[in-house]
Coordinates of C-alpha atoms and ligand atoms in Angstrom, one line a residue:
X80 CA 50.2 135.4 113.9
X81 CA 47.4 138.0 113.2
X82 CA 47.6 141.1 111.0
X83 CA 46.5 144.6 112.0
X84 CA 46.1 147.8 110.0
X85 CA 45.1 151.3 110.8
X86 CA 44.2 154.3 108.6
X87 CA 43.5 158.0 109.0
X88 CA 43.0 160.2 105.9
X89 CA 40.7 162.2 103.7
X90 CA 39.2 159.3 101.8
X91 CA 37.0 156.5 103.2
X92 CA 39.0 154.3 105.5
X93 CA 37.2 151.0 105.1
X94 CA 38.3 150.1 101.5
X95 CA 41.9 150.9 102.4
X96 CA 41.7 148.8 105.5
X97 CA 40.2 145.9 103.6
X98 CA 42.8 146.1 101.0
X99 CA 45.6 146.1 103.6
X100 CA 44.0 143.1 105.4
X101 CA 43.9 141.1 102.1
X102 CA 47.7 141.7 101.9
X103 CA 48.1 140.5 105.5
X104 CA 45.8 137.5 105.2
X105 CA 48.8 135.2 105.0
X106 CA 49.3 136.0 108.8
X107 CA 46.0 134.5 109.8
X108 CA 42.7 133.8 108.1
X109 CA 40.1 132.4 110.3
X110 CA 38.1 135.6 111.1
X111 CA 38.4 139.3 110.4
X112 CA 37.0 142.7 111.3
X113 CA 37.1 146.4 110.9
X114 CA 36.1 149.3 113.2
X115 CA 35.4 152.7 111.5
X116 CA 34.9 156.0 113.3
X117 CA 31.5 157.2 112.0
X118 CA 29.4 160.3 112.8
X119 CA 27.4 158.3 115.4
X120 CA 30.4 156.6 117.0
X121 CA 32.4 153.5 116.2
X122 CA 30.9 151.0 113.8
X123 CA 32.3 147.4 114.0
X124 CA 31.9 144.7 111.3
X125 CA 33.2 141.2 111.9
X126 CA 33.1 137.9 110.0
X127 CA 34.4 134.4 110.4
X128 CA 36.6 133.0 107.6
X129 CA 38.3 135.1 105.0
X130 CA 38.6 138.8 104.2
X131 CA 36.4 138.1 101.2
X132 CA 33.5 137.6 103.6
X133 CA 34.2 140.9 105.2
X134 CA 34.2 142.6 101.8
X135 CA 30.9 141.0 100.9
X136 CA 29.3 141.9 104.3
X137 CA 30.3 145.6 104.0
X138 CA 30.0 145.9 100.1
X139 CA 33.8 146.4 99.9
X140 CA 33.6 148.9 102.7
X141 CA 30.9 151.1 101.1
X142 CA 28.5 150.4 103.9
X143 CA 30.8 151.8 106.6
X144 CA 31.5 155.5 106.0
X145 CA 34.3 157.2 108.0
X146 CA 37.9 158.4 107.5
X147 CA 39.6 156.7 110.4
X148 CA 39.7 153.1 111.4
X149 CA 41.5 149.9 112.3
X150 CA 41.3 146.3 111.0
X151 CA 42.4 142.8 111.9
X152 CA 42.8 139.4 110.4
X153 CA 42.9 136.6 113.0
X154 CA 44.7 133.3 113.6
X155 CA 42.9 132.1 116.7
X156 CA 44.8 131.5 119.9
X157 CA 42.4 132.3 122.8
X158 CA 38.9 131.3 121.9
X159 CA 37.5 129.6 118.7
X160 CA 37.4 131.5 115.4
X161 CA 33.9 133.0 116.0
X162 CA 32.5 136.5 115.3
X163 CA 32.5 137.2 119.1
X164 CA 36.2 136.4 119.4
X165 CA 37.1 138.2 116.2
X166 CA 38.7 141.7 116.5
X167 CA 38.1 144.7 116.8
X168 CA 36.9 144.6 120.4
X169 CA 34.9 147.4 121.9
X170 CA 35.0 148.9 125.4
X171 CA 31.8 148.6 127.5
X172 CA 31.2 152.4 127.1
X173 CA 31.7 152.2 123.3
X174 CA 34.5 154.8 123.5
X175 CA 37.4 152.5 122.4
X176 CA 37.9 149.9 119.7
X177 CA 41.1 147.9 119.5
X178 CA 42.9 145.4 117.4
X179 CA 45.7 143.2 118.7
X180 CA 48.5 141.0 117.4
X181 CA 50.3 138.9 120.0
X182 CA 49.5 137.2 123.3
X183 CA 48.6 138.7 126.7
X184 CA 50.1 136.2 129.2
X185 CA 48.5 137.6 132.3
X186 CA 45.1 138.0 130.9
X187 CA 43.4 135.6 133.3
X188 CA 44.3 137.7 136.4
X189 CA 43.4 140.9 134.6
X190 CA 40.1 139.5 133.4
X191 CA 39.2 138.5 137.0
X192 CA 40.1 142.0 138.2
X193 CA 38.1 143.7 135.5
X194 CA 35.0 141.5 136.2
X195 CA 35.2 142.5 139.9
X196 CA 35.4 146.1 138.7
X197 CA 32.1 145.6 136.9
X198 CA 33.2 145.2 133.3
X199 CA 31.4 142.7 131.1
X200 CA 33.2 140.5 128.5
X201 CA 31.8 139.6 125.1
X202 CA 34.6 137.2 124.0
X203 CA 37.0 134.5 125.2
X204 CA 40.0 136.3 124.0
X205 CA 43.0 137.5 125.9
X206 CA 42.8 140.8 123.9
X207 CA 39.5 142.0 125.4
X208 CA 41.2 142.8 128.8
X209 CA 43.1 145.6 127.0
X210 CA 40.1 147.5 125.8
X211 CA 38.5 147.4 129.3
X212 CA 41.7 148.5 130.9
X213 CA 41.7 151.5 128.5
X214 CA 38.2 152.4 129.6
X215 CA 39.2 151.9 133.2
X216 CA 42.3 154.2 133.0
X217 CA 40.8 156.8 130.6
X218 CA 40.6 160.1 132.4
X219 CA 40.5 162.4 129.4
X220 CA 43.9 161.6 127.8
X221 CA 44.2 158.5 125.5
X222 CA 48.0 158.5 125.6
X223 CA 48.0 158.3 129.4
X224 CA 45.4 155.6 129.4
X225 CA 47.4 153.6 126.9
X226 CA 50.6 153.9 128.9
X227 CA 48.8 152.9 132.1
X228 CA 47.2 150.0 130.3
X229 CA 50.3 148.6 128.7
X230 CA 52.1 148.9 132.0
X231 CA 49.7 146.2 133.2
X232 CA 50.3 143.8 130.3
X233 CA 52.7 140.9 130.2
X234 CA 53.4 139.3 126.8
X235 CA 53.6 140.6 123.2
X236 CA 51.4 143.0 121.5
X237 CA 51.0 145.3 118.5
X238 CA 47.9 147.3 119.2
X239 CA 45.8 149.6 117.1
X240 CA 43.2 151.8 118.9
X241 CA 40.6 154.3 118.0
X242 CA 38.7 156.5 120.5
X243 CA 35.5 158.5 120.0
X244 CA 37.0 161.4 121.9
X245 CA 39.7 161.9 119.2
X246 CA 37.8 160.7 116.1
X247 CA 40.5 161.7 113.6
X248 CA 43.3 159.8 115.4
X249 CA 44.6 156.3 115.3
X250 CA 46.9 155.1 118.1
X251 CA 49.4 152.3 118.0
X252 CA 51.8 150.5 120.4
X253 CA 54.4 147.9 119.9
X254 CA 55.9 145.4 122.3
X255 CA 57.5 142.2 120.7
X256 CA 55.2 142.1 117.7
X257 CA 55.9 143.9 114.4
X258 CA 54.4 147.3 113.7
X259 CA 55.3 149.7 110.9
X260 CA 53.9 153.1 110.2
X261 CA 53.3 154.2 106.6
X262 CA 53.8 157.9 106.0
X263 CA 51.6 159.2 103.2
X264 CA 50.2 162.5 101.8
X265 CA 47.1 163.6 103.6
X266 CA 46.9 160.1 105.0
X267 CA 48.9 157.9 107.3
X268 CA 48.7 154.2 108.2
X269 CA 50.1 151.4 110.3
X270 CA 50.3 147.7 109.6
X271 CA 52.0 144.5 110.8
X272 CA 53.9 144.2 107.6
X273 CA 55.0 146.5 104.8
X274 CA 53.1 144.4 102.2
X275 CA 49.9 146.1 103.4
X276 CA 51.5 149.6 102.9
X277 CA 53.4 149.4 99.6
X278 CA 50.3 150.1 97.5
X279 CA 50.0 153.5 99.3
X280 CA 53.4 154.7 100.3
X281 CA 57.1 153.7 100.3
X282 CA 57.9 155.8 103.4
X283 CA 58.0 153.7 106.5
X284 CA 58.8 154.1 110.2
X285 CA 59.7 150.9 112.0
X286 CA 58.4 151.1 115.5
X287 CA 60.6 149.7 118.3
X288 CA 59.4 147.9 121.5
X289 CA 57.9 150.2 124.1
X290 CA 57.0 152.9 121.6
X291 CA 53.6 154.6 121.1
X292 CA 52.4 156.3 118.0
X293 CA 49.6 158.7 117.2
X294 CA 48.6 159.3 113.6
X295 CA 46.2 161.8 112.0
X296 CA 45.9 162.4 108.3
X297 CA 48.6 165.1 108.5
X298 CA 50.9 164.1 111.3
X299 CA 52.8 161.1 112.7
X300 CA 54.1 161.3 116.2
X301 CA 56.0 158.7 118.2
X302 CA 56.4 158.7 122.0
X303 CA 58.5 156.6 124.4
X304 CA 57.0 154.9 127.5
X305 CA 57.2 158.1 129.5
X306 CA 55.0 159.9 126.9
X307 CA 57.9 162.1 125.6
X308 CA 58.0 162.5 121.8
X309 CA 60.9 160.9 120.0
X310 CA 62.4 161.4 116.5
X311 CA 62.2 158.4 114.2
X312 CA 63.9 157.8 110.9
X313 CA 61.7 157.4 107.8
X314 CA 63.0 154.4 105.8
X315 CA 62.3 153.9 102.1
X316 CA 60.6 150.6 101.3
X317 CA 62.4 148.9 98.4
X318 CA 59.8 146.2 97.7
X319 CA 57.4 147.2 94.9
X320 CA 53.6 146.6 94.6
X321 CA 54.1 143.7 92.1
X322 CA 56.4 141.9 94.6
X323 CA 53.3 141.5 96.8
X324 CA 51.0 140.4 94.0
X325 CA 50.6 137.1 92.1
X326 CA 51.7 138.5 88.7
X327 CA 49.7 136.0 86.6
X328 CA 50.5 132.9 88.7
X329 CA 47.7 130.9 90.1
X330 CA 49.3 130.9 93.5
X331 CA 51.9 132.9 95.4
X332 CA 53.7 129.7 96.1
X333 CA 54.3 128.9 92.4
X334 CA 55.3 132.5 91.8
X335 CA 57.8 132.3 94.7
X336 CA 59.2 129.0 93.5
X337 CA 59.8 130.6 90.1
X338 CA 61.4 133.7 91.7
X339 CA 64.1 131.6 93.3
X340 CA 66.9 132.1 90.7
X341 CA 66.4 135.9 90.9
X342 CA 66.1 135.8 94.8
X343 CA 69.3 133.8 95.1
X344 CA 71.1 136.2 92.7
X345 CA 69.9 139.2 94.7
X346 CA 71.2 137.5 97.9
X347 CA 74.6 136.4 96.6
X348 CA 75.6 138.9 93.9
X349 CA 76.1 142.1 96.1
X350 CA 78.3 140.1 98.4
X351 CA 80.7 138.8 95.7
X352 CA 83.3 141.4 94.8
X353 CA 86.5 140.9 92.8
X354 CA 86.6 137.2 93.6
X355 CA 86.0 137.8 97.3
X356 CA 83.1 137.4 99.7
X357 CA 82.2 140.6 101.4
X358 CA 79.6 141.2 104.1
X359 CA 79.0 144.9 104.7
X360 CA 77.1 144.0 107.8
X361 CA 79.4 141.4 109.4
X362 CA 83.1 141.9 109.2
X363 CA 84.6 139.2 111.4
X364 CA 88.4 138.9 111.4
X365 CA 90.3 135.7 111.2
X366 CA 91.5 136.2 114.8
X367 CA 87.9 136.5 116.0
X368 CA 86.9 133.5 114.0
X369 CA 89.6 131.4 115.6
X370 CA 88.2 132.1 119.0
X371 CA 84.9 130.5 118.0
X372 CA 84.8 127.0 119.5
X373 CA 81.4 126.0 118.0
X374 CA 78.6 127.4 115.9
X375 CA 75.1 126.8 117.1
X376 CA 72.3 127.3 114.5
X377 CA 68.8 127.8 115.9
X378 CA 65.5 128.2 114.1
X379 CA 62.0 126.7 113.6
X380 CA 60.4 124.7 110.8
X381 CA 61.9 125.1 107.4
X382 CA 64.4 127.6 108.7
X383 CA 65.6 124.8 111.0
X384 CA 66.0 122.5 108.0
X385 CA 68.0 125.2 106.2
X386 CA 70.3 125.1 109.3
X387 CA 70.5 121.3 109.1
X388 CA 71.5 121.5 105.4
X389 CA 73.9 124.4 106.0
X390 CA 75.7 122.5 108.8
X391 CA 77.2 120.2 106.2
X392 CA 78.7 123.1 104.2
X393 CA 80.0 124.9 107.3
X394 CA 81.6 121.8 108.9
X395 CA 83.0 120.5 105.6
X396 CA 84.6 123.9 104.6
X397 CA 85.5 125.5 107.9
X398 CA 86.1 122.6 110.2
X399 CA 84.2 124.3 113.1
X400 CA 81.7 122.0 114.9
X401 CA 78.1 123.0 114.2
X402 CA 75.1 122.1 116.3
X403 CA 71.6 122.7 114.9
X404 CA 68.9 123.2 117.5
X405 CA 65.2 123.7 117.3
X406 CA 64.6 127.0 118.9
X407 CA 61.5 125.7 120.8
X408 CA 63.9 123.1 122.4
X409 CA 67.0 125.2 122.8
X410 CA 65.2 127.9 124.8
X411 CA 64.4 125.4 127.6
X412 CA 67.5 123.2 127.4
X413 CA 69.9 125.1 129.7
X414 CA 72.3 125.3 126.7
X415 CA 76.0 125.0 126.9
X416 CA 76.7 128.3 125.3
X417 CA 79.3 130.9 126.1
X418 CA 81.2 133.8 124.6
X419 CA 83.1 131.3 122.4
X420 CA 79.9 130.3 120.6
X421 CA 78.6 131.9 117.4
X422 CA 74.9 131.7 117.4
X423 CA 73.4 131.8 113.9
X424 CA 69.6 132.5 114.1
X425 CA 67.6 131.9 110.9
X426 CA 64.2 133.3 110.3
X427 CA 62.3 134.5 107.2
X428 CA 59.8 136.6 109.1
X429 CA 62.2 137.7 111.9
X430 CA 59.3 137.5 114.3
X431 CA 59.1 133.8 115.3
X432 CA 58.5 133.8 119.1
X433 CA 60.5 130.6 119.9
X434 CA 63.4 131.8 117.8
X435 CA 63.5 135.2 119.5
X436 CA 63.3 133.5 123.0
X437 CA 66.2 131.1 122.1
X438 CA 68.2 133.9 120.9
X439 CA 67.7 136.0 124.0
X440 CA 68.6 133.0 126.2
X441 CA 71.9 132.5 124.2
X442 CA 72.7 136.2 124.2
X443 CA 72.5 136.2 128.0
X444 CA 75.0 133.4 128.1
X445 CA 77.5 135.5 126.1
X446 CA 77.1 134.1 122.5
X447 CA 77.7 136.4 119.6
X448 CA 74.5 136.4 117.5
X449 CA 74.3 136.6 113.8
X450 CA 70.8 136.6 112.2
X451 CA 69.9 135.5 108.7
X452 CA 66.5 137.3 108.2
X453 CA 64.3 138.3 105.2
X454 CA 62.2 141.0 106.8
X455 CA 64.0 144.3 107.2
X456 CA 63.5 145.9 110.6
X457 CA 62.0 142.7 112.1
X458 CA 62.5 141.9 115.8
X459 CA 65.3 139.3 115.2
X460 CA 67.1 141.7 112.9
X461 CA 66.9 144.4 115.7
X462 CA 68.0 142.0 118.4
X463 CA 71.0 140.4 116.7
X464 CA 74.6 141.6 117.0
X465 CA 74.9 141.3 113.2
X466 CA 72.2 140.7 110.6
X467 CA 72.6 139.3 107.1
X468 CA 69.5 139.9 105.0
X469 CA 68.2 137.3 102.5
X470 CA 67.0 139.6 99.7
X471 CA 64.1 137.3 98.7
X472 CA 61.5 140.0 98.6
X473 CA 58.1 139.5 100.3
X474 CA 57.1 135.9 100.8
X475 CA 53.4 135.6 100.9
X476 CA 52.6 131.9 100.5
X477 CA 52.5 130.3 104.0
X478 CA 54.8 127.5 102.9
X479 CA 58.3 129.0 102.5
X480 CA 60.2 128.4 99.3
X481 CA 62.5 131.3 98.3
X482 CA 62.9 132.1 102.0
X483 CA 64.4 128.7 102.5
X484 CA 66.8 128.7 99.5
X485 CA 68.0 132.2 100.2
X486 CA 68.8 131.2 103.8
X487 CA 70.9 128.4 102.3
X488 CA 72.6 130.9 100.0
X489 CA 73.7 133.0 103.0
X490 CA 74.9 129.9 104.9
X491 CA 77.0 128.9 101.8
X492 CA 78.5 132.4 101.6
X493 CA 79.3 132.3 105.3
X494 CA 80.9 128.8 105.0
X495 CA 83.1 129.8 102.1
X496 CA 84.1 133.1 103.7
X497 CA 84.9 131.5 107.0
X498 CA 86.9 128.7 105.3
X499 CA 89.0 131.2 103.4
X500 CA 89.7 133.3 106.5
X501 CA 90.6 130.3 108.5
X502 CA 92.7 129.0 105.7
X503 CA 90.9 125.6 105.7
X504 CA 90.7 125.2 102.0
X505 CA 93.2 125.5 99.1
X506 CA 93.1 128.2 96.5
X507 CA 91.7 125.8 93.9
X508 CA 88.9 124.7 96.2
X509 CA 88.1 128.3 97.0
X510 CA 87.9 129.1 93.2
X511 CA 85.8 126.0 92.6
X512 CA 83.3 126.8 95.3
X513 CA 83.1 130.5 94.2
X514 CA 82.2 129.2 90.8
X515 CA 79.4 127.1 92.3
X516 CA 78.1 130.1 94.1
X517 CA 78.1 132.2 90.9
X518 CA 76.2 129.5 89.0
X519 CA 73.7 128.7 91.8
X520 CA 70.9 130.9 90.3
X521 CA 71.4 129.3 86.9
X522 CA 71.4 125.8 88.4
X523 CA 68.2 126.5 90.2
X524 CA 66.6 127.7 87.0
X525 CA 67.8 124.4 85.4
X526 CA 66.2 122.4 88.2
X527 CA 62.9 124.2 87.5
X528 CA 63.2 123.6 83.7
X529 CA 64.3 120.0 83.9
X530 CA 61.2 118.9 85.8
X531 CA 58.3 119.7 83.5
X532 CA 56.9 116.1 84.1
X533 CA 56.1 116.9 87.8
X534 CA 52.4 117.8 87.2
X535 CA 52.0 114.3 85.6
X536 CA 53.9 112.6 88.5
X537 CA 51.6 114.4 90.9
X538 CA 48.6 112.7 89.2
X539 CA 50.2 109.4 90.0
X540 CA 51.2 110.1 93.6
X541 CA 48.5 112.4 95.0
X542 CA 46.2 109.6 96.1
X543 CA 48.8 107.9 98.3
X544 CA 48.0 107.8 102.0
X545 CA 51.6 108.5 102.9
X546 CA 55.0 109.3 101.3
X547 CA 58.4 108.5 102.7
X548 CA 61.4 110.7 101.9
X549 CA 64.8 109.1 102.3
X550 CA 68.4 110.3 101.9
X551 CA 71.8 110.6 103.6
X552 CA 73.7 113.6 104.8
X553 CA 72.6 116.7 102.9
X554 CA 70.1 114.6 101.0
X555 CA 68.6 113.7 104.3
X556 CA 68.4 117.3 105.4
X557 CA 66.7 118.2 102.1
X558 CA 64.3 115.2 102.6
X559 CA 63.2 116.7 105.9
X560 CA 62.2 119.9 104.2
X561 CA 60.7 118.1 101.2
X562 CA 58.5 116.1 103.5
X563 CA 57.4 119.2 105.4
X564 CA 56.4 120.9 102.2
X565 CA 54.3 117.9 101.2
X566 CA 52.6 117.7 104.6
X567 CA 51.8 121.3 105.1
X568 CA 50.2 122.1 101.7
X569 CA 48.8 118.8 100.5
X570 CA 47.9 117.3 103.9
X571 CA 49.4 114.0 102.9
X572 CA 51.3 112.2 105.6
X573 CA 54.9 112.5 104.6
X574 CA 57.9 111.5 106.7
X575 CA 61.6 111.8 106.1
X576 CA 64.1 109.2 107.3
X577 CA 67.8 109.0 107.2
X578 CA 68.1 106.2 104.6
X579 CA 70.5 104.2 106.8
X580 CA 67.9 104.1 109.6
X581 CA 65.3 102.3 107.5
X582 CA 66.4 98.9 108.6
X583 CA 66.3 100.0 112.3
X584 CA 62.5 100.0 112.2
X585 CA 60.8 102.0 109.5
X586 CA 61.2 99.5 106.8
X587 CA 58.5 97.5 108.6
X588 CA 56.1 100.1 107.1
X589 CA 57.1 99.4 103.5
X590 CA 54.5 97.4 101.5
X591 CA 53.3 97.1 97.9
X592 CA 53.0 100.5 96.2
X593 CA 54.3 102.5 99.1
X594 CA 55.8 105.7 97.5
X595 CA 59.3 106.4 98.6
X596 CA 61.0 109.6 97.4
X597 CA 64.7 108.8 97.4
X598 CA 67.3 111.6 97.2
X599 CA 70.5 110.6 95.6
X600 CA 72.5 113.7 94.8
X601 CA 75.7 113.0 96.7
X602 CA 78.1 110.9 94.7
X603 CA 80.2 110.0 97.8
X604 CA 77.3 108.1 99.3
X605 CA 75.3 107.3 96.3
X606 CA 76.0 103.5 96.4
X607 CA 74.7 103.4 100.0
X608 CA 71.4 105.1 99.1
X609 CA 71.1 102.9 96.1
X610 CA 71.2 99.8 98.4
X611 CA 68.3 101.4 100.4
X612 CA 66.4 101.9 97.2
X613 CA 66.9 98.2 96.3
X614 CA 65.8 97.2 99.8
X615 CA 62.5 99.1 99.7
X616 CA 61.8 98.0 96.1
X617 CA 62.3 94.4 97.2
X618 CA 59.4 95.0 99.6
X619 CA 57.1 96.5 96.9
X620 CA 57.8 100.2 97.2
X621 CA 57.3 102.6 94.2
X622 CA 60.5 104.7 94.1
X623 CA 60.6 108.3 92.9
X624 CA 64.3 109.1 92.7
X625 CA 65.8 112.6 92.8
X626 CA 69.1 112.6 91.0
X627 CA 71.2 113.7 88.0
X628 CA 70.1 112.9 84.5
X629 CA 73.2 110.8 83.7
X630 CA 73.0 108.7 86.9
X631 CA 72.6 105.3 85.1
X632 CA 72.5 103.1 88.2
X633 CA 69.6 105.0 89.8
X634 CA 67.9 105.4 86.4
X635 CA 67.9 101.7 86.0
X636 CA 66.6 101.0 89.5
X637 CA 63.9 103.5 90.4
X638 CA 60.4 103.9 88.9
X639 CA 60.1 107.6 88.4
X640 CA 62.5 110.5 88.5
X641 CA 63.0 114.1 89.5
X642 CA 66.2 115.7 88.2
X643 CA 68.8 118.3 89.2
X644 CA 71.8 119.4 87.2
X645 CA 75.2 117.9 88.0
X646 CA 76.5 120.1 90.9
X647 CA 78.9 119.7 93.9
X648 CA 77.1 118.1 96.9
X649 CA 78.4 120.9 99.3
X650 CA 76.0 123.5 97.9
X651 CA 73.4 121.1 96.3
X652 CA 70.6 121.4 98.9
X653 CA 69.4 124.7 97.5
X654 CA 69.0 123.0 94.1
X655 CA 67.7 119.6 95.3
X656 CA 64.7 121.2 97.1
X657 CA 63.3 122.8 93.9
X658 CA 61.8 119.6 92.4
X659 CA 60.4 118.7 95.9
X660 CA 58.7 122.1 96.2
X661 CA 57.2 121.6 92.8
X662 CA 56.1 118.1 93.7
X663 CA 54.4 119.3 96.8
X664 CA 52.8 122.1 94.9
X665 CA 51.3 119.9 92.2
X666 CA 50.2 117.2 94.6
X667 CA 48.4 119.8 96.7
X668 CA 46.8 121.2 93.5
X669 CA 45.6 117.7 92.5
X670 CA 44.1 117.4 95.9
X671 CA 42.3 120.7 95.6
X672 CA 44.0 122.2 98.6
X673 CA 44.1 125.9 99.5
X674 CA 47.8 126.1 98.6
X675 CA 48.8 129.6 99.8
X676 CA 46.8 129.3 103.0
X677 CA 47.0 125.8 104.3
X678 CA 44.6 124.9 107.1
X679 CA 45.6 125.6 110.7
X680 CA 48.8 127.4 109.6
X681 CA 49.9 131.1 109.6
X682 CA 53.0 132.6 108.1
X683 CA 54.5 134.3 111.0
X684 CA 54.4 132.4 114.3
X685 CA 54.6 135.1 116.9
X686 CA 53.2 132.9 119.7
X687 CA 55.0 130.1 121.6
Ligands
LIG769 C1 57.2 126.0 106.4 C2 57.4 127.2 107.1 C3 57.6 127.2 108.6 C4 58.7 128.3 108.9 C5 58.8 128.4 110.4 C6 59.8 129.5 110.8 O1 57.0 126.1 105.1 O2 57.3 128.3 106.5 O3 58.1 126.0 109.0 O4 59.9 128.0 108.3 O5 57.6 128.8 111.0 O6 59.4 130.8 110.3 P1 60.5 131.9 110.2 O7 61.5 131.5 109.2 O8 59.7 133.1 109.8 O9 61.1 132.1 111.6

């Protein structure tokens, strides 16, 4: 949930670290700090709140001279977001400063032990035990001390360390938290995410669990847990600097909404060749597919809702039963999973702790694992038997948009490819759905273009104390995601209900002027949802319907409208969500919310 950076070079470290931290701010933004190796030892600056405060405090780094340093942006877990709890943390002897992303599960026992040894603690964090262990184990060799220290830790960590005894070096360790080394010219770096590196270098080394790195301005060395040096591949980062910047948009979220036609195209097009679907990374035969008795999809948050939407396409086209499970539940549910299960794991970041744990649990039970992931080299991508990347580019806004729709695009590709291999659909159907996949980017662009009235609608609905989202089947799955978008960025209470369930309780909440967003994009059940619209209107609700422009029955019943182009319901979820993303965005804007960094949230949830 936090972001860490490290730098060693021939220019001042602080401005580079501050710039990197700004790029990582989406990972956590309640406090921040940097530690710079100066002539008189380590100098630490910390602030509560945003990186902007740290820039102000240090005059953009000019006040802290030095060519080596580490930085941190925090999403508080252990201890409130105060300056004391902000990283970097210093050892009692002032020799070490560390930054940490992750959780140390056994920190209480370690803290007691260290207090008995005479160490004093300045913070309530789990992290501080690490820096005192380093001091305890340091006998003249930092690498040895790091290995001894990490051998005592249980949990997840990406660590950055500087030590006064080797002032030109930065040290890094990875265990279950992302860490990437940037290889530059006369300078080297590490960071939690490539977005912090692309302004400086395109050459990256993805660290694996249990690896230690030592970086100076001219050298990058990686070691295994015995301290032996290992050779690592340098990978070229394909994202460019603009991809991680706002490019004239007021918010990353709006930019990312607008990028969806291109992101979907980048995800689909390379996999469509000569009228066939082709996965370089996952070539499953018809015989292997026939052995799969069920598909289980697991994920968290929006990625889970992508799974709920994708279930309809998979079941309809391939006739394989699909269960969609929240990863945080699946991991503790003693799941009925074996080697005949295909586990599809969905994650934008590839680092979500619950998703990783659920995946490990299912792998142990023999499931084949297929990951749908956006971040190259992330933990989930490394753990899975097969990985299909969503080529959405960096997603910076905390609320996912293009991450979600590209996940759906991959699920649609899978559904159609499996259906063809299993011979569950006719040739005409196959051609028709292929056509839908080809036109998906264009339809998403149309859904953006057709809804220019949303800013005006937002002015009407932003003052509501709550919003209901209703729909059936895929419409219901999209309603769940639409309500989540609304909640997380506008802080309005929003709840999604399966439309047919209203009369089993929820309708009691409908009163005059209660806004109800009704999704009606599936012709086979349109009449049913229409009845629900009539029911809520009869009780005073104000209905904002999401439907096709030529849907006369809905147009003559609802009060306001969001539109999508006429598309087949099997792949419509990726289009339906577009107006709902825009609605949430403009409602949040009306309410003056911090759209890209909603309160209490962080982009990558690497803690349970
Ligand atoms: C909501 C949102 C979250 C994530 C969830 C899973 O807008 O972004 O609900 O979808 O935290 O994250 P990933 O996909 O990174 O595993």
